[in-house]
Tab-separated table of C-alpha atoms (C1' of nucleotides) in Angstrom:
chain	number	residue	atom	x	y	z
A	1309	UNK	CA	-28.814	18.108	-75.376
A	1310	UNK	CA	-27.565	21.486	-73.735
A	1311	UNK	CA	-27.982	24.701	-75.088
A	1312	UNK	CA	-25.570	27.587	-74.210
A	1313	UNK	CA	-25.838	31.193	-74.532
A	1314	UNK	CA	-23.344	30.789	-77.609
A	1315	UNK	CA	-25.902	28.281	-78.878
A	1316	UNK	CA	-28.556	30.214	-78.545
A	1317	UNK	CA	-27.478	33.635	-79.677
A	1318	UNK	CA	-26.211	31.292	-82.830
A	1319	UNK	CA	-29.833	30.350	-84.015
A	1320	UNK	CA	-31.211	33.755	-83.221
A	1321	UNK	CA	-28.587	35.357	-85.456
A	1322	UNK	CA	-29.419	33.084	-88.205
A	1323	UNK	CA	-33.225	33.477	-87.535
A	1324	UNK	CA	-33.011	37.099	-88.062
A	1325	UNK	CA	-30.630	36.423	-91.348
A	1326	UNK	CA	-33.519	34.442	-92.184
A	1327	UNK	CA	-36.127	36.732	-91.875
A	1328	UNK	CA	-33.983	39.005	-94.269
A	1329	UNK	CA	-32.764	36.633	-96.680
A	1330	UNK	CA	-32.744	38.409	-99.979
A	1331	UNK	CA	-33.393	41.634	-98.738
A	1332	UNK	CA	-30.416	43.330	-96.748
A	1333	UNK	CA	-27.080	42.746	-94.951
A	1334	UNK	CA	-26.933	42.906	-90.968
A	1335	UNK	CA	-24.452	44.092	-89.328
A	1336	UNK	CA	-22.596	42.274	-86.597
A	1337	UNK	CA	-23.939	45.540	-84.014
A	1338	UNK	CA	-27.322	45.127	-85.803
A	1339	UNK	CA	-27.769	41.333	-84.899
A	1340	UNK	CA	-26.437	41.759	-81.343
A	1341	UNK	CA	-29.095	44.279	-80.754
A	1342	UNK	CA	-31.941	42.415	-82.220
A	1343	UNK	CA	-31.064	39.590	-80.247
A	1344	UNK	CA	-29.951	41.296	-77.193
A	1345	UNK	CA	-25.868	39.841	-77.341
A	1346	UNK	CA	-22.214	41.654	-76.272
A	1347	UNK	CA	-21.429	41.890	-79.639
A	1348	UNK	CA	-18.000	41.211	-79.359
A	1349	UNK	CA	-19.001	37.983	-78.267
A	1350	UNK	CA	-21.541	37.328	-81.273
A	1351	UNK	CA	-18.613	38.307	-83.037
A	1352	UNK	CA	-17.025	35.126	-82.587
A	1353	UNK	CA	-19.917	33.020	-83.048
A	1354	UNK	CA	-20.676	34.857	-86.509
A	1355	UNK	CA	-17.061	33.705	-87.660
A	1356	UNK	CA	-17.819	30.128	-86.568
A	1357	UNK	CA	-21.246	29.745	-88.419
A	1358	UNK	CA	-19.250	31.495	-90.974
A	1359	UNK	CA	-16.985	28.549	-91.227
A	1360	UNK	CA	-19.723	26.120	-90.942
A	1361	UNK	CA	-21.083	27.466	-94.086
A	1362	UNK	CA	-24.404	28.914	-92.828
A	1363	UNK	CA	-23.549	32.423	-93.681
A	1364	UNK	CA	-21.416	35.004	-95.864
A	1365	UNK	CA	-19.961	38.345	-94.635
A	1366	UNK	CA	-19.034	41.487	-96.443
A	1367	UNK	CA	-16.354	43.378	-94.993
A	1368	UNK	CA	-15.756	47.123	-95.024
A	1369	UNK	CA	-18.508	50.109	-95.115
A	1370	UNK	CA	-21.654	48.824	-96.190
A	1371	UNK	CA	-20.555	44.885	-95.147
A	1372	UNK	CA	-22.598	42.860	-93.010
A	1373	UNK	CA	-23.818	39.467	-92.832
A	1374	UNK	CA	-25.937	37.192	-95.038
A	1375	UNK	CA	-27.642	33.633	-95.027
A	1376	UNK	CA	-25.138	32.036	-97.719
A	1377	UNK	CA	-28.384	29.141	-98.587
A	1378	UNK	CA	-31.919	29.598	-98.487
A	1379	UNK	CA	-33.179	28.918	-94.844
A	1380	UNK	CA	-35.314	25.825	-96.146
A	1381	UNK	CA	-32.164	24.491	-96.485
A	1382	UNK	CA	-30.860	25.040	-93.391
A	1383	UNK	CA	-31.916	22.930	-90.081
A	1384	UNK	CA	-31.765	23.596	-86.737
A	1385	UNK	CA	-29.943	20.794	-85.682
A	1386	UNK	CA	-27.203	21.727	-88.312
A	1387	UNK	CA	-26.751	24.788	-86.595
A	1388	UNK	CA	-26.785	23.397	-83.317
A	1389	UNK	CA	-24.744	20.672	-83.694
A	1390	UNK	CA	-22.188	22.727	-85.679
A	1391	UNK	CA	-21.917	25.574	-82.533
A	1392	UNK	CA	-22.387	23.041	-79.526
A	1393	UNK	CA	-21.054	20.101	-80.700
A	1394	UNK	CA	-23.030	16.570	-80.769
A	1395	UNK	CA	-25.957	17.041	-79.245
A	1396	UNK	CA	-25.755	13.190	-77.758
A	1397	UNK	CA	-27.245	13.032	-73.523
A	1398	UNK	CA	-24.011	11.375	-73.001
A	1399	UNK	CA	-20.851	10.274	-75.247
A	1400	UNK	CA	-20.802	6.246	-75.083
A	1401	UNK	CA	-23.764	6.185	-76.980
A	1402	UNK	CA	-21.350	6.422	-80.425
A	1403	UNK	CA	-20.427	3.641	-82.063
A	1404	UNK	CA	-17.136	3.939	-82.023
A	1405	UNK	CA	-16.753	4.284	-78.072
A	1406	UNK	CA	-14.379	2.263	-76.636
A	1407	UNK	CA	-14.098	3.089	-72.551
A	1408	UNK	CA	-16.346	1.406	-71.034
A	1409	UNK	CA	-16.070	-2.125	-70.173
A	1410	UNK	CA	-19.522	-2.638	-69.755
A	1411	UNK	CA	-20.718	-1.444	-72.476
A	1412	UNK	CA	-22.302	-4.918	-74.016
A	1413	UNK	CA	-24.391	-5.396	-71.223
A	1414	UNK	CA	-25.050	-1.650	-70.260
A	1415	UNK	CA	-28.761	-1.092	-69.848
A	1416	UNK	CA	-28.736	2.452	-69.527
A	1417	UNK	CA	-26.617	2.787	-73.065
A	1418	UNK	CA	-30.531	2.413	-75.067
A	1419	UNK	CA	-31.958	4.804	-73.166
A	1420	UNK	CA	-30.153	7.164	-74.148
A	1421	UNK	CA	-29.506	5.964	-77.846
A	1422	UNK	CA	-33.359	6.523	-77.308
A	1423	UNK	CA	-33.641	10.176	-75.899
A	1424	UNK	CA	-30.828	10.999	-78.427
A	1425	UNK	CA	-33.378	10.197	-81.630
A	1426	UNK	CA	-36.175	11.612	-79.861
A	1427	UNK	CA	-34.343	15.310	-79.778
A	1428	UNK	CA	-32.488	14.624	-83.528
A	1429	UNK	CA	-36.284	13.748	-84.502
A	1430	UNK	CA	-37.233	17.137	-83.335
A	1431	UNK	CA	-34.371	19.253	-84.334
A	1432	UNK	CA	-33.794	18.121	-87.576
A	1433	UNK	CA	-37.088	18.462	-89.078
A	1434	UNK	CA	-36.751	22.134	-88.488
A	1435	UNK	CA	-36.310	24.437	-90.757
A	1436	UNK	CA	-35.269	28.165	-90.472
A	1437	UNK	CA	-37.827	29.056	-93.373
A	1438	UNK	CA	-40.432	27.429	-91.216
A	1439	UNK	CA	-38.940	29.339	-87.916
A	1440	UNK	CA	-39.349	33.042	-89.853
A	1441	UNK	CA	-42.515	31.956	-91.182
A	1442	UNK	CA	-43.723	30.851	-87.481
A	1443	UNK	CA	-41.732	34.530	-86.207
A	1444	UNK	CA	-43.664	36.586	-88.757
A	1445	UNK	CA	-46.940	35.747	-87.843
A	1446	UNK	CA	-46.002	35.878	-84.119
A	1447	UNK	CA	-45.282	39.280	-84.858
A	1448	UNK	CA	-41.566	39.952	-85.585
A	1449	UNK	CA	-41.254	41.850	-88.473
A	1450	UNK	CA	-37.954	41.533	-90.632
B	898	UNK	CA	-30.474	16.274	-71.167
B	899	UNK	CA	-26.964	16.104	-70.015
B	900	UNK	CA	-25.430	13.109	-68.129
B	901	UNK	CA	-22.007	13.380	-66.202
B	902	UNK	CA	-20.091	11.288	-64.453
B	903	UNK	CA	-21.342	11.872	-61.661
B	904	UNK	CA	-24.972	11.027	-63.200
B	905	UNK	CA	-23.827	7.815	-64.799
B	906	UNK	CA	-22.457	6.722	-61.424
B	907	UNK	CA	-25.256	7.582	-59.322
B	908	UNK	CA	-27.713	5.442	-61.961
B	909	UNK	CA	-25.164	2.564	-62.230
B	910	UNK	CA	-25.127	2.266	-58.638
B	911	UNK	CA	-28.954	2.602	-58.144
B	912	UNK	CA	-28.637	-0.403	-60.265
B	913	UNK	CA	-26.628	-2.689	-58.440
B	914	UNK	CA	-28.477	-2.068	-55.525
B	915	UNK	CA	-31.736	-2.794	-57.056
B	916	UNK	CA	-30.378	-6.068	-58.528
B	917	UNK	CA	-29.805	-6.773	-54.794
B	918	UNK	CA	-32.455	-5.900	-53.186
B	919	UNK	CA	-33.785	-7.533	-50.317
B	920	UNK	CA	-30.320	-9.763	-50.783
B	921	UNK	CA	-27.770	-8.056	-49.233
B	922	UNK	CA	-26.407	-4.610	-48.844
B	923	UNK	CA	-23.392	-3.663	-50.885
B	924	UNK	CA	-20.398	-1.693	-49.651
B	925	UNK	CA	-18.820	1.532	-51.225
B	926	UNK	CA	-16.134	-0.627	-52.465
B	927	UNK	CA	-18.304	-3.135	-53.229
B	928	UNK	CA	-20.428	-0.388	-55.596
B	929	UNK	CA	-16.885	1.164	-56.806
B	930	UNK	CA	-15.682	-1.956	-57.880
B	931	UNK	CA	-18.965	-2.684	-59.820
B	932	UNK	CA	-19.513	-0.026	-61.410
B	933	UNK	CA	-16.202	1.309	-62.116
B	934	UNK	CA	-16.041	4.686	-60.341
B	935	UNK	CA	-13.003	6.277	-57.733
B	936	UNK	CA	-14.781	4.966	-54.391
B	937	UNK	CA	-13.677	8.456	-52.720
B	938	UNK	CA	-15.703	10.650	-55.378
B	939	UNK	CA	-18.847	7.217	-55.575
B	940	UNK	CA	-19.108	8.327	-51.691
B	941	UNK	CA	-20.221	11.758	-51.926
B	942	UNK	CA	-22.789	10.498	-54.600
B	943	UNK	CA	-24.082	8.042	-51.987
B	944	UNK	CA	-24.563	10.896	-49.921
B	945	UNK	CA	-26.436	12.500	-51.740
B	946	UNK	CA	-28.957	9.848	-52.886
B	947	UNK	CA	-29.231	9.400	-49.504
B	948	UNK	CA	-30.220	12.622	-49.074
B	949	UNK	CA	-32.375	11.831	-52.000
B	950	UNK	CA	-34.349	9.152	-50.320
B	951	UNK	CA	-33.099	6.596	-52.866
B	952	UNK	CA	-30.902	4.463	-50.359
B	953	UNK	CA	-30.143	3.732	-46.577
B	954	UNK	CA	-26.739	2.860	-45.330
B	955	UNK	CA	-25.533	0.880	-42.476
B	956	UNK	CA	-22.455	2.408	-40.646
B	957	UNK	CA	-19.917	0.114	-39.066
B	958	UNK	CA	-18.659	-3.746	-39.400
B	959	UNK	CA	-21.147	-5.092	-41.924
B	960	UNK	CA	-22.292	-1.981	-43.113
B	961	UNK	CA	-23.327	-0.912	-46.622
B	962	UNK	CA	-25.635	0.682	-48.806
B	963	UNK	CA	-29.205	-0.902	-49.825
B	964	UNK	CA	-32.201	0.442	-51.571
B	965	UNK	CA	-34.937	2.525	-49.422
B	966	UNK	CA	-37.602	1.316	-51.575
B	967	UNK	CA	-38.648	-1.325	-54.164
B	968	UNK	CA	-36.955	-1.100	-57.505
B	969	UNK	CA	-40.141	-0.582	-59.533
B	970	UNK	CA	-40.878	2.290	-57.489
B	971	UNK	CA	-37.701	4.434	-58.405
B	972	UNK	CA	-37.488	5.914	-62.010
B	973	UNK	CA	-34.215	6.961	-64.048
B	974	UNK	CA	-35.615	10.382	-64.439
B	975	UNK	CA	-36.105	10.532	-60.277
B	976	UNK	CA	-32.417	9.620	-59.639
B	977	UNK	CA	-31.081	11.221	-62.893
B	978	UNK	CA	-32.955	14.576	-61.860
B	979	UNK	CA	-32.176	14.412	-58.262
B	980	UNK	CA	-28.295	13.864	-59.057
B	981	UNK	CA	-28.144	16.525	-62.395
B	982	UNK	CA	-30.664	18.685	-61.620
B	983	UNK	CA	-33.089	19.831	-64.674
B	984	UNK	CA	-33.266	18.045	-67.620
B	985	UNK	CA	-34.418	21.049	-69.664
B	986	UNK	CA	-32.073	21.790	-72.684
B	987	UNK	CA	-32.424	25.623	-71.504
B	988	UNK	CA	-33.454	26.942	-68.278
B	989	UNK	CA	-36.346	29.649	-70.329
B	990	UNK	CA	-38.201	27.195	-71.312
B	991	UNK	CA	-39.753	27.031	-67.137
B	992	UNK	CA	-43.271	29.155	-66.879
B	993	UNK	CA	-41.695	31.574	-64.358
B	994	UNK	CA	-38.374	32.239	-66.577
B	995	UNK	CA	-38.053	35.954	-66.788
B	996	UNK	CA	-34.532	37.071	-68.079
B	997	UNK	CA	-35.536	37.165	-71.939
B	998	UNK	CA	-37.614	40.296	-73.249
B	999	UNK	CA	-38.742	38.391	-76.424
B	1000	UNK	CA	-39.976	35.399	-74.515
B	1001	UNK	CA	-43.434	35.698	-75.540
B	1002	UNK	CA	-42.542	35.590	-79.551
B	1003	UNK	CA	-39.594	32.867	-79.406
B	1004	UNK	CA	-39.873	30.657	-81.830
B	1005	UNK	CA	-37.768	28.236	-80.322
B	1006	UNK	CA	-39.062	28.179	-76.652
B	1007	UNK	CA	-41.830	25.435	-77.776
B	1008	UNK	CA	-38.868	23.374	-79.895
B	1009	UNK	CA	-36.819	23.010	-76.787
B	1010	UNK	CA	-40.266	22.094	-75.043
B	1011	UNK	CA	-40.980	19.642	-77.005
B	1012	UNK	CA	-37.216	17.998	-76.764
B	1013	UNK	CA	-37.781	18.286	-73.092
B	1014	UNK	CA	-40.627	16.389	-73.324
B	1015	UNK	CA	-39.654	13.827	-75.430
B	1016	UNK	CA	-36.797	13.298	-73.252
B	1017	UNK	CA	-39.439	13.407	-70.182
B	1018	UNK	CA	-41.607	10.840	-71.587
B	1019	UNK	CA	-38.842	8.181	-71.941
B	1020	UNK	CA	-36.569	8.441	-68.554
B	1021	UNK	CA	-39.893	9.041	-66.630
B	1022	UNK	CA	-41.410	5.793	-67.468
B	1023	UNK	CA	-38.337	3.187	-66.841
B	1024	UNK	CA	-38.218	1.544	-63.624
B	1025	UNK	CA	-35.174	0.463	-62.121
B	1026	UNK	CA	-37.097	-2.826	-61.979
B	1027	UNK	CA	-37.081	-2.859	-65.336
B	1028	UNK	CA	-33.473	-1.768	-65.920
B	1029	UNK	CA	-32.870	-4.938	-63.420
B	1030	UNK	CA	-35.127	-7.222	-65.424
B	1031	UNK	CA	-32.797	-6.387	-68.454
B	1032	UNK	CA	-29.510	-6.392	-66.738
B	1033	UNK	CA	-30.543	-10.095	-65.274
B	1034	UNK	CA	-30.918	-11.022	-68.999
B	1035	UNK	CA	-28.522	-9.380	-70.379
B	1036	UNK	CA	-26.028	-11.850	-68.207
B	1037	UNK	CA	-25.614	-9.478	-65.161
B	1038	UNK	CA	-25.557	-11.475	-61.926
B	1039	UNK	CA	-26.465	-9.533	-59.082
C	981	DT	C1'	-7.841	59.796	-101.508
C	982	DA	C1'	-9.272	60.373	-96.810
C	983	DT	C1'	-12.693	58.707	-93.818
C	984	DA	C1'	-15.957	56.127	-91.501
C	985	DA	C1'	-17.905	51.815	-91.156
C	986	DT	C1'	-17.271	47.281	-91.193
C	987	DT	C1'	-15.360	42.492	-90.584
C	988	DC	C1'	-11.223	39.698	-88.962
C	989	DC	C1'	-7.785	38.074	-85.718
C	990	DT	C1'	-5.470	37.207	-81.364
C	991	DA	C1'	-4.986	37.506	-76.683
C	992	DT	C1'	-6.674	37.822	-72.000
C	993	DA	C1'	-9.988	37.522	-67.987
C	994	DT	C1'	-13.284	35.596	-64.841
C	995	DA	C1'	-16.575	32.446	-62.919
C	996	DT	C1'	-18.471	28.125	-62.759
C	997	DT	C1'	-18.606	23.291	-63.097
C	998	DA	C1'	-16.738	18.568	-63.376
C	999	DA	C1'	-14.197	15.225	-61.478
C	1000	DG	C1'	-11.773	13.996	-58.465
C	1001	DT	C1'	-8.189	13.532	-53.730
C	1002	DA	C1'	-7.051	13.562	-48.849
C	1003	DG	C1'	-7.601	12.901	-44.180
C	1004	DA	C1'	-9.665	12.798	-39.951
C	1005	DC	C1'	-13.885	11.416	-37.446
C	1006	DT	C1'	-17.776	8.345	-36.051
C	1007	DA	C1'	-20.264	4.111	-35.629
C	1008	DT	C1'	-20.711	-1.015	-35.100
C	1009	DG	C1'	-20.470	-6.092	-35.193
C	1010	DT	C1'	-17.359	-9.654	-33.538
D	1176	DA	C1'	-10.075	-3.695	-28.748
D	1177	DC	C1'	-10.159	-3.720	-33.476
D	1178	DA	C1'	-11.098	-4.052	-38.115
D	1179	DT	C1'	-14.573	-2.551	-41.091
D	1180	DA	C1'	-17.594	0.389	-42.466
D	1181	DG	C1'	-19.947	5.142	-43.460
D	1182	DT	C1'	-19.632	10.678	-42.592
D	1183	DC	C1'	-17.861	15.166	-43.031
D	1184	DT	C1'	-15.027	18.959	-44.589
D	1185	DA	C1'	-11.680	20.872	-47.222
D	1186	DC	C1'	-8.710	21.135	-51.096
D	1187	DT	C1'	-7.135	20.433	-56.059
D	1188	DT	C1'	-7.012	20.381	-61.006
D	1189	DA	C1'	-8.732	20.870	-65.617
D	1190	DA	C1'	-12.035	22.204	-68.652
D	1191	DT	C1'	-15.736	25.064	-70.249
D	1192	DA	C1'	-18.734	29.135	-70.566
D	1193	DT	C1'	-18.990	33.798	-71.168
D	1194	DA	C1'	-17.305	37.126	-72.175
D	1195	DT	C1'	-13.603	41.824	-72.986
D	1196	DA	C1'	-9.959	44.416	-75.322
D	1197	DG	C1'	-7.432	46.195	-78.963
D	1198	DG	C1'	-5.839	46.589	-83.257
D	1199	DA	C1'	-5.391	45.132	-88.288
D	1200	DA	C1'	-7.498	44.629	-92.747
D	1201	DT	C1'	-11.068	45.844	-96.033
D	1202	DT	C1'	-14.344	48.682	-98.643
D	1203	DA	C1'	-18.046	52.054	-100.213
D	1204	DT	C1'	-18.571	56.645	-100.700
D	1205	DA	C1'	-17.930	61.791	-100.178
DNA sequence: TATAATTCCTATATATTAAGTAGACTATGT
DNA sequence: ACATAGTCTACTTAATATATAGGAATTATA
């Protein structure tokens, strides 16, 4: 698993949405300060978790952004894996892969079917209501 | 944890030479062959797990590549690190990371800790005498 | 209804990395 | 000497990461 800038800025946008579920739109300018982004460049990622379904915009004066579910619903490996793509050490660990001839009798293939659960484990047994709950009491305010 | 080519090469050929250890050395072309790989691009690899202190090569007639060391001494993670660099899924999670002002409140730092140390736990603690142990029984002659 | 504040869309730029290729040079056993 | 190796340096090509730029479309509100 990798995380990129794009990645990252990703969950900290939808951390802050988070911690103001229910209580106010953000701007696009508002997140990229608060998470310290070009925002032209968050721009692009707020379209793409757009399309993934994690949030809802408002357009015009007054628009912003919005969490479209309640953040218990929403894991941080959905997020990842919907901005970075699969979040697998290395691609011939699928099921469906077909180029390697070796694959049968590959010992290194369970290793990292192995590392891959380990991280999913992790990942996907977090939850963005238990992030701004964690944030709060470390002191970020909404 | 990311694995290239490059990575997968350098561990498949750490392989073959530990299933021959003490047997015979094995040529670039020999290791190509084996594993698959261009033997131009396998080269520089060797090279640099030479440079590693993971094998010794014999120039000239009769030359090849063997193992500096017994199998059981040399790890995944050694070879995989050596070859990839990190393993970390994001470089701020290292104690003298600097470039993020909200470092000390991240919620996410100790996530991508703990996937780091997951990952840590299971490529640190394989042998490549192991990974040969398996290989033998998997129907892999040396 | 004009205006300012927003999101939305498309194109372009730049740097880095991944994954090789190519060719000449050096060493060595027979 | 010669065939068989490894060594070294440079170049190439494609993809990805990380943005920038500019304008079009939408909307609340004065």
């Amino acid at each position: 698993m990798k995380i990129t800038f794009k990645g990252d800025y990703a969950l900290k946008a939808i951390l802050h949405l988070s911690l103001n579920y229910n209580r106010k739109l953000l701007t696009g300018n508002d997140l990229a300060k608060l998470i310290d982004a070009p925002s032209k460049f968050l721009e692009q990622i707020l379209v793409d978790l757009k399309k993934g379904g994690f949030i809802e915009s408002r357009r015009g004066n007054a628009g912003g952004y919005l969490l479209s579910k309640d953040p218990s619903l929403i894991t941080l490996g959905e997020v990842l894996r919907h901005i970075e793509g699969p979040t697998e050490p290395i691609s011939c660990i699928k099921d469906d892969y077909t180029n390697c001839v070796h694959i049968d009798s590959c010992v290194f293939r369970p290793v990292w079917q192995r590392v891959d659960k380990a991280a999913s484990d992790i990942i996907d047994n977090i939850t963005f209501a238990g992030l701004a709950k964690q944030a709060v009491k470390g002191g970020l305010n909404p």
